[in-house]
Amino acid sequence: MATVLADGRAAWERSGHLFVVADGMGAHAAGELASRLAVDLIPHHYAKQHQPRPIENLHRALIEANNEIYRRGQANIEFRNMGTTASALAILPEGAICAHVGDSRIYHLRNNQLEQITFDHSLVWEMQASGGVAEESVRSGMIPKNVITRSLGPNASVLIDLEGPIPVRKGDKFLLCSDGLSGQLNDEEIGVFMRILPTQTAAQLMIDLANLRGGPDNITLVIVEVVGEGVVTSSQVSLKIPRLPVNESSFKVGFAVVAAICLLASAIFMLVQQQVAALVAAIAGVISLIVGWIIYQAQHMQKEDKGERYGRAPYRRYVCNADAALVDRLAGTIQALKEATVENNWTKAGETLERLRKKGEDAAKERNFTAAVEHYSCTIVETMRLIRDTKQ
Ligand code: CA
């Protein structure tokens, strides 16, 4: 992953704060090289681009990264066809923008609402989107979840999804993560942890939980929390692009003048009893008016089209509240951890676990699920920290 914070206000206004998560695929060394190249190359090329809109710069940066990863893959048999997911988020004065390929996700949390703002380029999602698959066959695991349909590197060209700009408010949080996280935790859990816990605790807890649930894959995540007014999207920021280079106003006026001359000529021909010429001039005038109007409409629509948001985010939306089921799941995890501390004689971790768990149990009894999640989360994070210390 890469996090590149703008160095000062002017730099932020130009290219914002940038965050990238990449998850390599293929043979171990190849996947590692591909994801390493992506997180190095995307910020590098993003900073070098000079397109009118930052989202175009970000798009270009992913294309450049693809070119380089593909080239390196072709040059060395060991790295042939290496690939990586890439999800990039930039927070700018116009809002948050994303460029994305693969199944690493970007989520946006506001209050208790979590939205996934990237579309998974996975077999499961693509099949669901095409309507060719029933929910049950997805849930039963008939379709492999880890097959991705697009990535950076294996091919000379790649289609990049663009999203945004999405207005940013104070208190908003964004999560970028690999499927090592989203495959082990469900979206509601992710939303609750991000909402309730301090950011650092939420990040550690989510990694610990994904590992405790089997951790079949490596886990990468970045949480972006909007703490100051400085990066909040002002309502004055226009989402429109700079005006088109065509001088459209003189263009429109040109058609209007031609129409006026034709209609005037038509009137004069009528006065001098030249009916045929009058008719021809009138028709020319009307055509000129219609053509001018069509061109005006087309330009107008094109402007609005380009000025609006890219992408169709959000793709999924969840309301995230701590509930009894989540509290029970965490209690179960803590019980399993407890048994592990006894079995391995991790005395200190075991004592800490008992002490912290008590507070969670009390809150759960009072049906204060938010407090219970808080205490249970601290129990897991703290116990895991002590276990790691013991094992070192
Ligand atoms: Ca993965």
mmCIF file of C-alpha atoms and ligand atoms in Angstrom:
data_model
loop_
_atom_site.group_PDB
_atom_site.id
_atom_site.type_symbol
_atom_site.label_atom_id
_atom_site.label_comp_id
_atom_site.label_asym_id
_atom_site.label_seq_id
_atom_site.Cartn_x
_atom_site.Cartn_y
_atom_site.Cartn_z
ATOM 1 C CA MET A 1 0.000 0.000 0.000
ATOM 2 C CA ALA A 2 0.997 3.634 -0.433
ATOM 3 C CA THR A 3 -0.144 6.789 1.322
ATOM 4 C CA VAL A 4 1.025 10.082 -0.119
ATOM 5 C CA LEU A 5 -0.122 13.148 1.815
ATOM 6 C CA ALA A 6 0.104 16.445 -0.048
ATOM 7 C CA ASP A 7 2.876 18.699 1.145
ATOM 8 C CA GLY A 8 0.972 21.906 1.899
ATOM 9 C CA ARG A 9 -2.205 23.567 0.699
ATOM 10 C CA ALA A 10 -1.121 24.330 -2.876
ATOM 11 C CA ALA A 11 -0.025 20.732 -3.469
ATOM 12 C CA TRP A 12 -3.310 19.494 -2.028
ATOM 13 C CA GLU A 13 -5.326 21.762 -4.298
ATOM 14 C CA ARG A 14 -3.399 20.440 -7.282
ATOM 15 C CA SER A 15 -3.411 16.689 -6.623
ATOM 16 C CA GLY A 16 -4.834 15.980 -3.166
ATOM 17 C CA HIS A 17 -3.913 13.193 -0.763
ATOM 18 C CA LEU A 18 -3.409 9.828 -2.457
ATOM 19 C CA PHE A 19 -3.923 6.302 -1.087
ATOM 20 C CA VAL A 20 -3.313 3.046 -2.935
ATOM 21 C CA VAL A 21 -3.804 -0.629 -2.123
ATOM 22 C CA ALA A 22 -2.505 -3.330 -4.490
ATOM 23 C CA ASP A 23 -2.809 -7.090 -4.059
ATOM 24 C CA GLY A 24 -0.514 -9.180 -6.260
ATOM 25 C CA MET A 25 -1.458 -12.408 -7.960
ATOM 26 C CA GLY A 26 0.338 -15.317 -9.553
ATOM 27 C CA ALA A 27 3.461 -17.043 -8.296
ATOM 28 C CA HIS A 28 4.600 -15.594 -4.987
ATOM 29 C CA ALA A 29 7.563 -13.533 -6.235
ATOM 30 C CA ALA A 30 5.644 -12.352 -9.308
ATOM 31 C CA GLY A 31 2.606 -11.203 -7.316
ATOM 32 C CA GLU A 32 4.832 -9.417 -4.874
ATOM 33 C CA LEU A 33 6.731 -7.612 -7.625
ATOM 34 C CA ALA A 34 3.521 -6.633 -9.445
ATOM 35 C CA SER A 35 1.902 -5.119 -6.348
ATOM 36 C CA ARG A 36 5.179 -3.423 -5.357
ATOM 37 C CA LEU A 37 5.436 -1.858 -8.825
ATOM 38 C CA ALA A 38 1.807 -0.677 -8.656
ATOM 39 C CA VAL A 39 2.185 1.142 -5.334
ATOM 40 C CA ASP A 40 5.452 2.737 -6.507
ATOM 41 C CA LEU A 41 4.383 3.644 -10.045
ATOM 42 C CA ILE A 42 0.838 4.952 -9.430
ATOM 43 C CA PRO A 43 1.867 7.841 -7.098
ATOM 44 C CA HIS A 44 4.886 8.544 -9.322
ATOM 45 C CA HIS A 45 2.868 8.845 -12.537
ATOM 46 C CA TYR A 46 -0.048 10.595 -10.822
ATOM 47 C CA ALA A 47 2.292 13.393 -9.780
ATOM 48 C CA LYS A 48 3.669 13.708 -13.316
ATOM 49 C CA GLN A 49 0.388 14.041 -15.243
ATOM 50 C CA HIS A 50 -1.096 17.361 -16.337
ATOM 51 C CA GLN A 51 -4.620 16.556 -17.568
ATOM 52 C CA PRO A 52 -7.336 19.155 -16.850
ATOM 53 C CA ARG A 53 -8.994 16.988 -14.197
ATOM 54 C CA PRO A 54 -7.243 15.008 -11.421
ATOM 55 C CA ILE A 55 -9.425 11.952 -12.144
ATOM 56 C CA GLU A 56 -7.901 11.842 -15.630
ATOM 57 C CA ASN A 57 -4.431 12.014 -14.066
ATOM 58 C CA LEU A 58 -5.284 9.090 -11.809
ATOM 59 C CA HIS A 59 -6.635 7.137 -14.766
ATOM 60 C CA ARG A 60 -3.447 7.831 -16.697
ATOM 61 C CA ALA A 61 -1.310 6.784 -13.697
ATOM 62 C CA LEU A 62 -2.949 3.331 -13.596
ATOM 63 C CA ILE A 63 -2.522 2.942 -17.361
ATOM 64 C CA GLU A 64 1.187 3.821 -17.064
ATOM 65 C CA ALA A 65 1.568 1.349 -14.192
ATOM 66 C CA ASN A 66 -0.109 -1.342 -16.302
ATOM 67 C CA ASN A 67 2.256 -0.653 -19.207
ATOM 68 C CA GLU A 68 5.322 -1.015 -16.997
ATOM 69 C CA ILE A 69 4.137 -4.137 -15.136
ATOM 70 C CA TYR A 70 3.202 -5.736 -18.454
ATOM 71 C CA ARG A 71 6.586 -4.844 -19.942
ATOM 72 C CA ARG A 72 8.459 -6.302 -16.966
ATOM 73 C CA GLY A 73 6.277 -9.415 -17.090
ATOM 74 C CA GLN A 74 7.063 -9.959 -20.755
ATOM 75 C CA ALA A 75 10.795 -9.375 -20.267
ATOM 76 C CA ASN A 76 11.319 -12.135 -17.708
ATOM 77 C CA ILE A 77 9.931 -15.661 -17.899
ATOM 78 C CA GLU A 78 9.750 -15.841 -14.084
ATOM 79 C CA PHE A 79 7.362 -12.879 -14.020
ATOM 80 C CA ARG A 80 5.386 -13.690 -17.174
ATOM 81 C CA ASN A 81 1.737 -12.582 -16.861
ATOM 82 C CA MET A 82 2.189 -11.243 -13.354
ATOM 83 C CA GLY A 83 -0.708 -9.107 -12.181
ATOM 84 C CA THR A 84 -2.065 -7.072 -9.321
ATOM 85 C CA THR A 85 -5.258 -5.406 -8.230
ATOM 86 C CA ALA A 86 -5.016 -1.635 -7.766
ATOM 87 C CA SER A 87 -7.431 0.608 -5.915
ATOM 88 C CA ALA A 88 -6.474 4.266 -5.663
ATOM 89 C CA LEU A 89 -8.307 7.002 -3.753
ATOM 90 C CA ALA A 90 -7.484 10.700 -3.877
ATOM 91 C CA ILE A 91 -9.053 13.320 -1.600
ATOM 92 C CA LEU A 92 -9.161 16.666 -3.405
ATOM 93 C CA PRO A 93 -10.952 20.026 -3.164
ATOM 94 C CA GLU A 94 -13.598 18.682 -5.598
ATOM 95 C CA GLY A 95 -14.159 15.569 -3.406
ATOM 96 C CA ALA A 96 -12.956 11.971 -3.345
ATOM 97 C CA ILE A 97 -12.082 10.217 -6.595
ATOM 98 C CA CYS A 98 -11.145 6.585 -7.255
ATOM 99 C CA ALA A 99 -9.484 4.593 -9.984
ATOM 100 C CA HIS A 100 -9.767 0.872 -9.613
ATOM 101 C CA VAL A 101 -9.039 -2.538 -11.151
ATOM 102 C CA GLY A 102 -9.567 -5.924 -9.460
ATOM 103 C CA ASP A 103 -11.256 -6.914 -6.215
ATOM 104 C CA SER A 104 -9.471 -4.793 -3.625
ATOM 105 C CA ARG A 105 -12.229 -2.584 -2.292
ATOM 106 C CA ILE A 106 -12.816 1.011 -1.304
ATOM 107 C CA TYR A 107 -15.542 1.710 1.243
ATOM 108 C CA HIS A 108 -16.945 5.052 2.367
ATOM 109 C CA LEU A 109 -18.419 5.367 5.865
ATOM 110 C CA ARG A 110 -20.618 8.288 6.869
ATOM 111 C CA ASN A 111 -22.379 8.088 10.241
ATOM 112 C CA ASN A 112 -23.732 4.535 10.362
ATOM 113 C CA GLN A 113 -23.891 4.051 6.609
ATOM 114 C CA LEU A 114 -21.203 2.087 4.808
ATOM 115 C CA GLU A 115 -21.027 2.171 1.026
ATOM 116 C CA GLN A 116 -18.792 0.138 -1.223
ATOM 117 C CA ILE A 117 -17.731 2.584 -3.904
ATOM 118 C CA THR A 118 -15.810 0.142 -6.099
ATOM 119 C CA PHE A 119 -17.223 -2.681 -8.222
ATOM 120 C CA ASP A 120 -15.396 -5.995 -7.632
ATOM 121 C CA HIS A 121 -13.893 -7.214 -10.883
ATOM 122 C CA SER A 122 -14.442 -10.780 -9.760
ATOM 123 C CA LEU A 123 -16.222 -13.693 -11.413
ATOM 124 C CA VAL A 124 -18.892 -13.600 -8.684
ATOM 125 C CA TRP A 125 -19.700 -9.914 -9.107
ATOM 126 C CA GLU A 126 -19.549 -9.945 -12.902
ATOM 127 C CA MET A 127 -21.883 -12.960 -13.051
ATOM 128 C CA GLN A 128 -24.289 -11.381 -10.580
ATOM 129 C CA ALA A 129 -24.252 -8.146 -12.575
ATOM 130 C CA SER A 130 -25.046 -9.989 -15.800
ATOM 131 C CA GLY A 131 -27.961 -11.683 -14.032
ATOM 132 C CA GLY A 132 -26.611 -15.109 -14.843
ATOM 133 C CA VAL A 133 -26.349 -16.392 -11.321
ATOM 134 C CA ALA A 134 -28.585 -17.026 -8.356
ATOM 135 C CA GLU A 135 -27.746 -15.789 -4.854
ATOM 136 C CA GLU A 136 -27.723 -19.376 -3.535
ATOM 137 C CA SER A 137 -25.022 -20.577 -5.897
ATOM 138 C CA VAL A 138 -22.851 -17.637 -4.792
ATOM 139 C CA ARG A 139 -23.432 -18.379 -1.133
ATOM 140 C CA SER A 140 -22.945 -22.116 -1.484
ATOM 141 C CA GLY A 141 -19.475 -21.429 -2.861
ATOM 142 C CA MET A 142 -20.137 -22.974 -6.272
ATOM 143 C CA ILE A 143 -18.470 -20.005 -7.908
ATOM 144 C CA PRO A 144 -14.891 -19.533 -6.733
ATOM 145 C CA LYS A 145 -14.648 -16.211 -4.920
ATOM 146 C CA ASN A 146 -10.994 -15.559 -5.649
ATOM 147 C CA VAL A 147 -11.180 -15.430 -9.453
ATOM 148 C CA ILE A 148 -10.684 -11.883 -10.655
ATOM 149 C CA THR A 149 -11.585 -10.738 -14.119
ATOM 150 C CA ARG A 150 -9.399 -7.657 -14.481
ATOM 151 C CA SER A 151 -6.011 -6.675 -13.114
ATOM 152 C CA LEU A 152 -2.960 -4.558 -13.841
ATOM 153 C CA GLY A 153 -0.126 -6.297 -15.631
ATOM 154 C CA PRO A 154 -1.155 -9.449 -17.501
ATOM 155 C CA ASN A 155 -2.337 -7.610 -20.637
ATOM 156 C CA ALA A 156 -1.026 -4.750 -22.741
ATOM 157 C CA SER A 157 -4.264 -2.836 -22.221
ATOM 158 C CA VAL A 158 -6.642 -2.633 -19.289
ATOM 159 C CA LEU A 159 -10.025 -1.071 -18.576
ATOM 160 C CA ILE A 160 -9.950 1.109 -15.453
ATOM 161 C CA ASP A 161 -13.071 1.984 -13.451
ATOM 162 C CA LEU A 162 -13.315 5.618 -12.365
ATOM 163 C CA GLU A 163 -15.560 6.850 -9.537
ATOM 164 C CA GLY A 164 -16.371 10.265 -8.197
ATOM 165 C CA PRO A 165 -15.926 12.976 -7.257
ATOM 166 C CA ILE A 166 -17.821 12.130 -4.066
ATOM 167 C CA PRO A 167 -18.273 15.074 -1.677
ATOM 168 C CA VAL A 168 -16.250 14.673 1.535
ATOM 169 C CA ARG A 169 -17.589 15.653 4.959
ATOM 170 C CA LYS A 170 -15.906 15.971 8.307
ATOM 171 C CA GLY A 171 -15.983 12.625 10.128
ATOM 172 C CA ASP A 172 -16.109 10.585 6.890
ATOM 173 C CA LYS A 173 -13.923 7.502 6.799
ATOM 174 C CA PHE A 174 -12.650 5.584 3.804
ATOM 175 C CA LEU A 175 -11.274 2.062 3.855
ATOM 176 C CA LEU A 176 -9.108 0.551 1.138
ATOM 177 C CA CYS A 177 -8.507 -3.162 1.617
ATOM 178 C CA SER A 178 -7.421 -6.375 -0.033
ATOM 179 C CA ASP A 179 -9.734 -9.402 -0.188
ATOM 180 C CA GLY A 180 -7.713 -10.895 2.677
ATOM 181 C CA LEU A 181 -9.839 -8.588 4.841
ATOM 182 C CA SER A 182 -13.151 -8.373 2.973
ATOM 183 C CA GLY A 183 -13.170 -12.155 2.495
ATOM 184 C CA GLN A 184 -13.046 -12.822 6.251
ATOM 185 C CA LEU A 185 -15.165 -9.989 7.677
ATOM 186 C CA ASN A 186 -18.593 -9.080 6.401
ATOM 187 C CA ASP A 187 -19.426 -5.530 5.371
ATOM 188 C CA GLU A 188 -21.652 -4.756 8.360
ATOM 189 C CA GLU A 189 -18.863 -5.796 10.738
ATOM 190 C CA ILE A 190 -16.390 -3.595 8.893
ATOM 191 C CA GLY A 191 -18.823 -0.672 9.140
ATOM 192 C CA VAL A 192 -19.494 -1.157 12.857
ATOM 193 C CA PHE A 193 -15.799 -1.428 13.773
ATOM 194 C CA MET A 194 -14.854 1.626 11.716
ATOM 195 C CA ARG A 195 -17.721 3.610 13.179
ATOM 196 C CA ILE A 196 -17.378 2.688 16.870
ATOM 197 C CA LEU A 197 -13.652 2.192 17.426
ATOM 198 C CA PRO A 198 -10.752 4.631 17.289
ATOM 199 C CA THR A 199 -9.212 4.235 13.818
ATOM 200 C CA GLN A 200 -6.009 2.551 14.991
ATOM 201 C CA THR A 201 -7.942 0.026 17.104
ATOM 202 C CA ALA A 202 -10.375 -0.663 14.252
ATOM 203 C CA ALA A 203 -7.490 -1.383 11.862
ATOM 204 C CA GLN A 204 -5.734 -3.719 14.309
ATOM 205 C CA LEU A 205 -8.943 -5.494 15.302
ATOM 206 C CA MET A 206 -9.923 -6.151 11.691
ATOM 207 C CA ILE A 207 -6.482 -7.639 10.949
ATOM 208 C CA ASP A 208 -6.578 -9.752 14.135
ATOM 209 C CA LEU A 209 -10.089 -11.021 13.393
ATOM 210 C CA ALA A 210 -9.267 -11.892 9.772
ATOM 211 C CA ASN A 211 -6.264 -13.875 11.034
ATOM 212 C CA LEU A 212 -8.242 -15.552 13.829
ATOM 213 C CA ARG A 213 -10.849 -16.627 11.283
ATOM 214 C CA GLY A 214 -8.233 -18.522 9.342
ATOM 215 C CA GLY A 215 -6.308 -15.745 7.625
ATOM 216 C CA PRO A 216 -5.888 -17.695 4.384
ATOM 217 C CA ASP A 217 -4.620 -14.633 2.552
ATOM 218 C CA ASN A 218 -2.415 -11.687 3.407
ATOM 219 C CA ILE A 219 -4.272 -8.631 4.616
ATOM 220 C CA THR A 220 -3.667 -5.020 3.619
ATOM 221 C CA LEU A 221 -5.783 -2.077 4.648
ATOM 222 C CA VAL A 222 -5.667 1.701 4.782
ATOM 223 C CA ILE A 223 -8.195 3.741 6.757
ATOM 224 C CA VAL A 224 -8.533 7.415 5.847
ATOM 225 C CA GLU A 225 -10.305 9.525 8.453
ATOM 226 C CA VAL A 226 -11.387 13.091 7.684
ATOM 227 C CA VAL A 227 -10.614 14.912 10.924
ATOM 228 C CA GLY A 228 -10.290 18.557 9.886
ATOM 229 C CA GLU A 229 -12.351 21.092 7.952
ATOM 230 C CA GLY A 230 -9.387 21.574 5.596
ATOM 231 C CA VAL A 231 -10.242 18.728 3.230
ATOM 232 C CA VAL A 232 -14.022 18.981 3.443
ATOM 233 C CA THR A 233 -15.631 19.542 0.022
ATOM 234 C CA SER A 234 -16.965 23.062 -0.143
ATOM 235 C CA SER A 235 -20.482 23.435 -1.535
ATOM 236 C CA GLN A 236 -19.111 26.128 -3.838
ATOM 237 C CA VAL A 237 -16.902 23.660 -5.671
ATOM 238 C CA SER A 238 -18.363 23.139 -9.107
ATOM 239 C CA LEU A 239 -18.380 19.612 -10.418
ATOM 240 C CA LYS A 240 -18.331 20.925 -13.980
ATOM 241 C CA ILE A 241 -15.201 20.635 -16.038
ATOM 242 C CA PRO A 242 -13.512 23.698 -17.476
ATOM 243 C CA ARG A 243 -15.357 24.961 -20.568
ATOM 244 C CA LEU A 244 -14.838 23.116 -23.799
ATOM 245 C CA PRO A 245 -12.128 24.594 -26.024
ATOM 246 C CA VAL A 246 -14.656 25.170 -28.896
ATOM 247 C CA ASN A 247 -15.827 28.754 -29.048
ATOM 248 C CA GLU A 248 -19.421 27.674 -28.880
ATOM 249 C CA SER A 249 -21.043 31.035 -28.252
ATOM 250 C CA SER A 250 -19.821 32.543 -31.575
ATOM 251 C CA PHE A 251 -20.775 29.234 -33.174
ATOM 252 C CA LYS A 252 -24.368 29.587 -31.952
ATOM 253 C CA VAL A 253 -24.494 33.277 -32.834
ATOM 254 C CA GLY A 254 -23.273 32.381 -36.348
ATOM 255 C CA PHE A 255 -26.264 30.107 -36.894
ATOM 256 C CA ALA A 256 -28.637 32.719 -35.485
ATOM 257 C CA VAL A 257 -27.244 35.416 -37.817
ATOM 258 C CA VAL A 258 -27.534 33.107 -40.856
ATOM 259 C CA ALA A 259 -31.131 32.287 -39.851
ATOM 260 C CA ALA A 260 -31.989 35.975 -39.422
ATOM 261 C CA ILE A 261 -30.491 36.913 -42.834
ATOM 262 C CA CYS A 262 -32.384 34.065 -44.541
ATOM 263 C CA LEU A 263 -35.691 35.028 -42.946
ATOM 264 C CA LEU A 264 -35.154 38.694 -43.809
ATOM 265 C CA ALA A 265 -34.331 37.720 -47.421
ATOM 266 C CA SER A 266 -37.469 35.596 -47.485
ATOM 267 C CA ALA A 267 -39.566 38.589 -46.387
ATOM 268 C CA ILE A 268 -37.976 40.798 -49.080
ATOM 269 C CA PHE A 269 -38.599 38.139 -51.786
ATOM 270 C CA MET A 270 -42.221 37.970 -50.650
ATOM 271 C CA LEU A 271 -42.538 41.756 -51.014
ATOM 272 C CA VAL A 272 -41.170 41.623 -54.557
ATOM 273 C CA GLN A 273 -43.500 38.709 -55.408
ATOM 274 C CA GLN A 274 -40.686 36.124 -55.721
ATOM 275 C CA GLN A 275 -42.577 33.265 -53.981
ATOM 276 C CA VAL A 276 -40.170 30.432 -54.865
ATOM 277 C CA ALA A 277 -37.095 32.369 -53.714
ATOM 278 C CA ALA A 278 -38.981 33.429 -50.585
ATOM 279 C CA LEU A 279 -39.814 29.809 -49.788
ATOM 280 C CA VAL A 280 -36.212 28.649 -50.349
ATOM 281 C CA ALA A 281 -34.866 31.436 -48.090
ATOM 282 C CA ALA A 282 -37.447 30.651 -45.403
ATOM 283 C CA ILE A 283 -36.531 26.940 -45.443
ATOM 284 C CA ALA A 284 -32.807 27.787 -45.265
ATOM 285 C CA GLY A 285 -33.522 30.071 -42.307
ATOM 286 C CA VAL A 286 -35.488 27.399 -40.453
ATOM 287 C CA ILE A 287 -32.825 24.721 -41.131
ATOM 288 C CA SER A 288 -30.143 27.059 -39.846
ATOM 289 C CA LEU A 289 -32.166 27.619 -36.667
ATOM 290 C CA ILE A 290 -32.703 23.881 -36.153
ATOM 291 C CA VAL A 291 -29.022 22.984 -36.758
ATOM 292 C CA GLY A 292 -27.912 25.737 -34.384
ATOM 293 C CA TRP A 293 -30.317 24.477 -31.746
ATOM 294 C CA ILE A 294 -29.195 20.830 -32.129
ATOM 295 C CA ILE A 295 -25.519 21.773 -31.826
ATOM 296 C CA TYR A 296 -26.282 23.912 -28.789
ATOM 297 C CA GLN A 297 -28.155 21.020 -27.146
ATOM 298 C CA ALA A 298 -25.379 18.520 -27.975
ATOM 299 C CA GLN A 299 -22.703 20.747 -26.472
ATOM 300 C CA HIS A 300 -24.843 21.410 -23.469
ATOM 301 C CA MET A 301 -25.439 17.723 -22.851
ATOM 302 C CA GLN A 302 -21.790 16.842 -23.395
ATOM 303 C CA LYS A 303 -20.815 19.455 -20.843
ATOM 304 C CA GLU A 304 -23.234 18.169 -18.252
ATOM 305 C CA ASP A 305 -22.245 14.607 -18.985
ATOM 306 C CA LYS A 306 -18.561 15.228 -18.448
ATOM 307 C CA GLY A 307 -19.142 17.463 -15.488
ATOM 308 C CA GLU A 308 -21.085 14.871 -13.570
ATOM 309 C CA ARG A 309 -19.671 12.039 -11.546
ATOM 310 C CA TYR A 310 -17.824 9.149 -13.040
ATOM 311 C CA GLY A 311 -18.955 5.633 -12.148
ATOM 312 C CA ARG A 312 -22.101 4.287 -10.563
ATOM 313 C CA ALA A 313 -21.039 4.138 -6.921
ATOM 314 C CA PRO A 314 -22.254 3.059 -4.445
ATOM 315 C CA TYR A 315 -22.498 -0.597 -5.478
ATOM 316 C CA ARG A 316 -23.517 -1.857 -2.030
ATOM 317 C CA ARG A 317 -24.904 0.013 0.943
ATOM 318 C CA TYR A 318 -25.250 -1.124 4.550
ATOM 319 C CA VAL A 319 -26.600 0.364 7.722
ATOM 320 C CA CYS A 320 -24.138 -0.626 10.411
ATOM 321 C CA ASN A 321 -25.268 -0.921 14.008
ATOM 322 C CA ALA A 322 -23.782 -3.066 16.752
ATOM 323 C CA ASP A 323 -26.222 -5.878 17.485
ATOM 324 C CA ALA A 324 -26.533 -9.005 19.647
ATOM 325 C CA ALA A 325 -25.325 -11.300 16.833
ATOM 326 C CA LEU A 326 -22.034 -9.409 16.427
ATOM 327 C CA VAL A 327 -21.533 -9.269 20.205
ATOM 328 C CA ASP A 328 -22.043 -13.053 20.347
ATOM 329 C CA ARG A 329 -19.560 -13.637 17.535
ATOM 330 C CA LEU A 330 -16.913 -11.568 19.323
ATOM 331 C CA ALA A 331 -17.636 -13.399 22.589
ATOM 332 C CA GLY A 332 -17.084 -16.683 20.742
ATOM 333 C CA THR A 333 -13.748 -15.483 19.380
ATOM 334 C CA ILE A 334 -12.694 -14.427 22.876
ATOM 335 C CA GLN A 335 -13.642 -17.828 24.271
ATOM 336 C CA ALA A 336 -11.500 -19.554 21.618
ATOM 337 C CA LEU A 337 -8.639 -17.174 22.431
ATOM 338 C CA LYS A 338 -9.063 -17.985 26.122
ATOM 339 C CA GLU A 339 -8.701 -21.695 25.420
ATOM 340 C CA ALA A 340 -5.558 -21.022 23.367
ATOM 341 C CA THR A 341 -3.996 -19.033 26.232
ATOM 342 C CA VAL A 342 -4.646 -21.903 28.654
ATOM 343 C CA GLU A 343 -3.333 -24.543 26.273
ATOM 344 C CA ASN A 344 -0.135 -22.623 25.545
ATOM 345 C CA ASN A 345 0.466 -21.264 29.051
ATOM 346 C CA TRP A 346 0.241 -17.660 27.940
ATOM 347 C CA THR A 347 -0.517 -16.603 31.502
ATOM 348 C CA LYS A 348 -0.235 -12.840 31.107
ATOM 349 C CA ALA A 349 -2.400 -12.772 27.987
ATOM 350 C CA GLY A 350 -4.943 -15.026 29.705
ATOM 351 C CA GLU A 351 -5.204 -12.749 32.759
ATOM 352 C CA THR A 352 -5.572 -9.626 30.663
ATOM 353 C CA LEU A 353 -8.242 -11.314 28.579
ATOM 354 C CA GLU A 354 -10.303 -12.209 31.666
ATOM 355 C CA ARG A 355 -10.009 -8.707 33.094
ATOM 356 C CA LEU A 356 -11.083 -6.960 29.861
ATOM 357 C CA ARG A 357 -13.727 -9.486 28.863
ATOM 358 C CA LYS A 358 -15.637 -8.845 32.107
ATOM 359 C CA LYS A 359 -16.495 -5.283 31.012
ATOM 360 C CA GLY A 360 -17.777 -6.549 27.683
ATOM 361 C CA GLU A 361 -19.943 -9.164 29.384
ATOM 362 C CA ASP A 362 -21.454 -6.555 31.698
ATOM 363 C CA ALA A 363 -22.295 -4.288 28.755
ATOM 364 C CA ALA A 364 -23.771 -7.224 26.816
ATOM 365 C CA LYS A 365 -26.003 -8.110 29.804
ATOM 366 C CA GLU A 366 -27.327 -4.559 29.808
ATOM 367 C CA ARG A 367 -27.872 -4.911 26.051
ATOM 368 C CA ASN A 368 -25.552 -2.002 25.437
ATOM 369 C CA PHE A 369 -24.179 -3.546 22.258
ATOM 370 C CA THR A 370 -22.020 -0.598 21.262
ATOM 371 C CA ALA A 371 -20.163 -0.667 24.588
ATOM 372 C CA ALA A 372 -19.937 -4.464 24.407
ATOM 373 C CA VAL A 373 -18.333 -4.293 20.944
ATOM 374 C CA GLU A 374 -15.901 -1.662 22.228
ATOM 375 C CA HIS A 375 -14.828 -3.746 25.234
ATOM 376 C CA TYR A 376 -14.683 -7.027 23.351
ATOM 377 C CA SER A 377 -12.648 -5.379 20.578
ATOM 378 C CA CYS A 378 -10.129 -4.086 23.128
ATOM 379 C CA THR A 379 -10.012 -7.558 24.679
ATOM 380 C CA ILE A 380 -9.111 -9.168 21.355
ATOM 381 C CA VAL A 381 -6.579 -6.520 20.291
ATOM 382 C CA GLU A 382 -4.841 -6.436 23.677
ATOM 383 C CA THR A 383 -4.740 -10.226 24.075
ATOM 384 C CA MET A 384 -3.374 -10.687 20.548
ATOM 385 C CA ARG A 385 -0.705 -8.067 21.215
ATOM 386 C CA LEU A 386 0.427 -9.899 24.356
ATOM 387 C CA ILE A 387 0.425 -13.248 22.537
ATOM 388 C CA ARG A 388 2.604 -11.793 19.773
ATOM 389 C CA ASP A 389 4.982 -10.399 22.418
ATOM 390 C CA THR A 390 5.157 -13.792 24.154
ATOM 391 C CA LYS A 391 5.889 -15.612 20.930
ATOM 392 C CA GLN A 392 8.752 -13.318 19.939
HETATM 393 CA CA CA B 1 -5.624 -11.550 -2.103
#
